[in-house]
Amino acid sequence: MTWWNGISFAADMSVMGPAGVAIALWLLVSRQWRLVLSWSLWYGGGLALVVLSKLAFMSWGVGSSALDFTGFSGHAMRAGAVFPVLMYVLLQRAAPRWRHAGVLVGVAFAVLVAISRVVVHAHSVSEAVSGCVLGLALALGFMWNARGAVNFAVSHALALSSLVLMVVLSFKAEPMPTEQWLQKLAIVLSGHERVFSREDWKLAQDGRPAR
């Protein structure tokens, strides 16, 4: 397994989705009601945009053949949204320079995840870049909204135990068939017999009718 395959594997371990939920739970336990709502809206909005972009392509071919864009990369979006915020929340009571450094580490890892999705041919450059930028924008929006929060800190014991639990369970859990669910939903929404694919772009470029 190459270095990039390892990063992509880490992104595939079904950790980022639960980690997004864990952030909301940590804030809830800390009684930061406003921030729970803020994070839920930012993160949930990002997930919704990813789903809508994929459904638009699968259902009606909405995308860009020139940019090879069929929808935001969900892995890149989640990495961009989750990892910087994860560090921001965990280091809330640390000195500002350490908190800023932690957020930058989260951003760097999110960028590595996005690059790995291209290297392992899971997404095109446009899909990985747009997904990562979307996620980072969501993280920035949440952190901007969280500035000035008083007594904002989570239990490190709770955070560590929940993260360890998520990693352990991710090795045993089967990946959720989200792509198959989206394909089925796209067929229902569009009324077509099959979903749109990149192959249809190639057929159109060759002057042949889509299948």
PDB file of N, CA, C and O in Angstrom, residues 32 44 145 179:
ATOM      1  N   GLN A  32     -22.959  24.125  24.741  1.00  0.00           N
ATOM      2  CA  GLN A  32     -22.798  25.216  23.787  1.00  0.00           C
ATOM      3  C   GLN A  32     -23.911  25.103  22.741  1.00  0.00           C
ATOM      4  O   GLN A  32     -23.712  24.689  21.606  1.00  0.00           O
ATOM      5  N   GLY A  44     -24.196  20.055   8.009  1.00  0.00           N
ATOM      6  CA  GLY A  44     -25.335  19.461   7.305  1.00  0.00           C
ATOM      7  C   GLY A  44     -25.555  20.099   5.945  1.00  0.00           C
ATOM      8  O   GLY A  44     -25.892  19.411   4.971  1.00  0.00           O
ATOM      9  N   ASN A 145     -18.075  31.943  13.329  1.00  0.00           N
ATOM     10  CA  ASN A 145     -19.280  32.078  14.131  1.00  0.00           C
ATOM     11  C   ASN A 145     -19.020  31.744  15.603  1.00  0.00           C
ATOM     12  O   ASN A 145     -19.728  32.233  16.487  1.00  0.00           O
ATOM     13  N   GLU A 179     -23.291   5.242  -2.473  1.00  0.00           N
ATOM     14  CA  GLU A 179     -23.317   5.459  -3.916  1.00  0.00           C
ATOM     15  C   GLU A 179     -24.491   4.723  -4.550  1.00  0.00           C
ATOM     16  O   GLU A 179     -25.187   5.256  -5.421  1.00  0.00           O
TER      17      GLU A 179
END
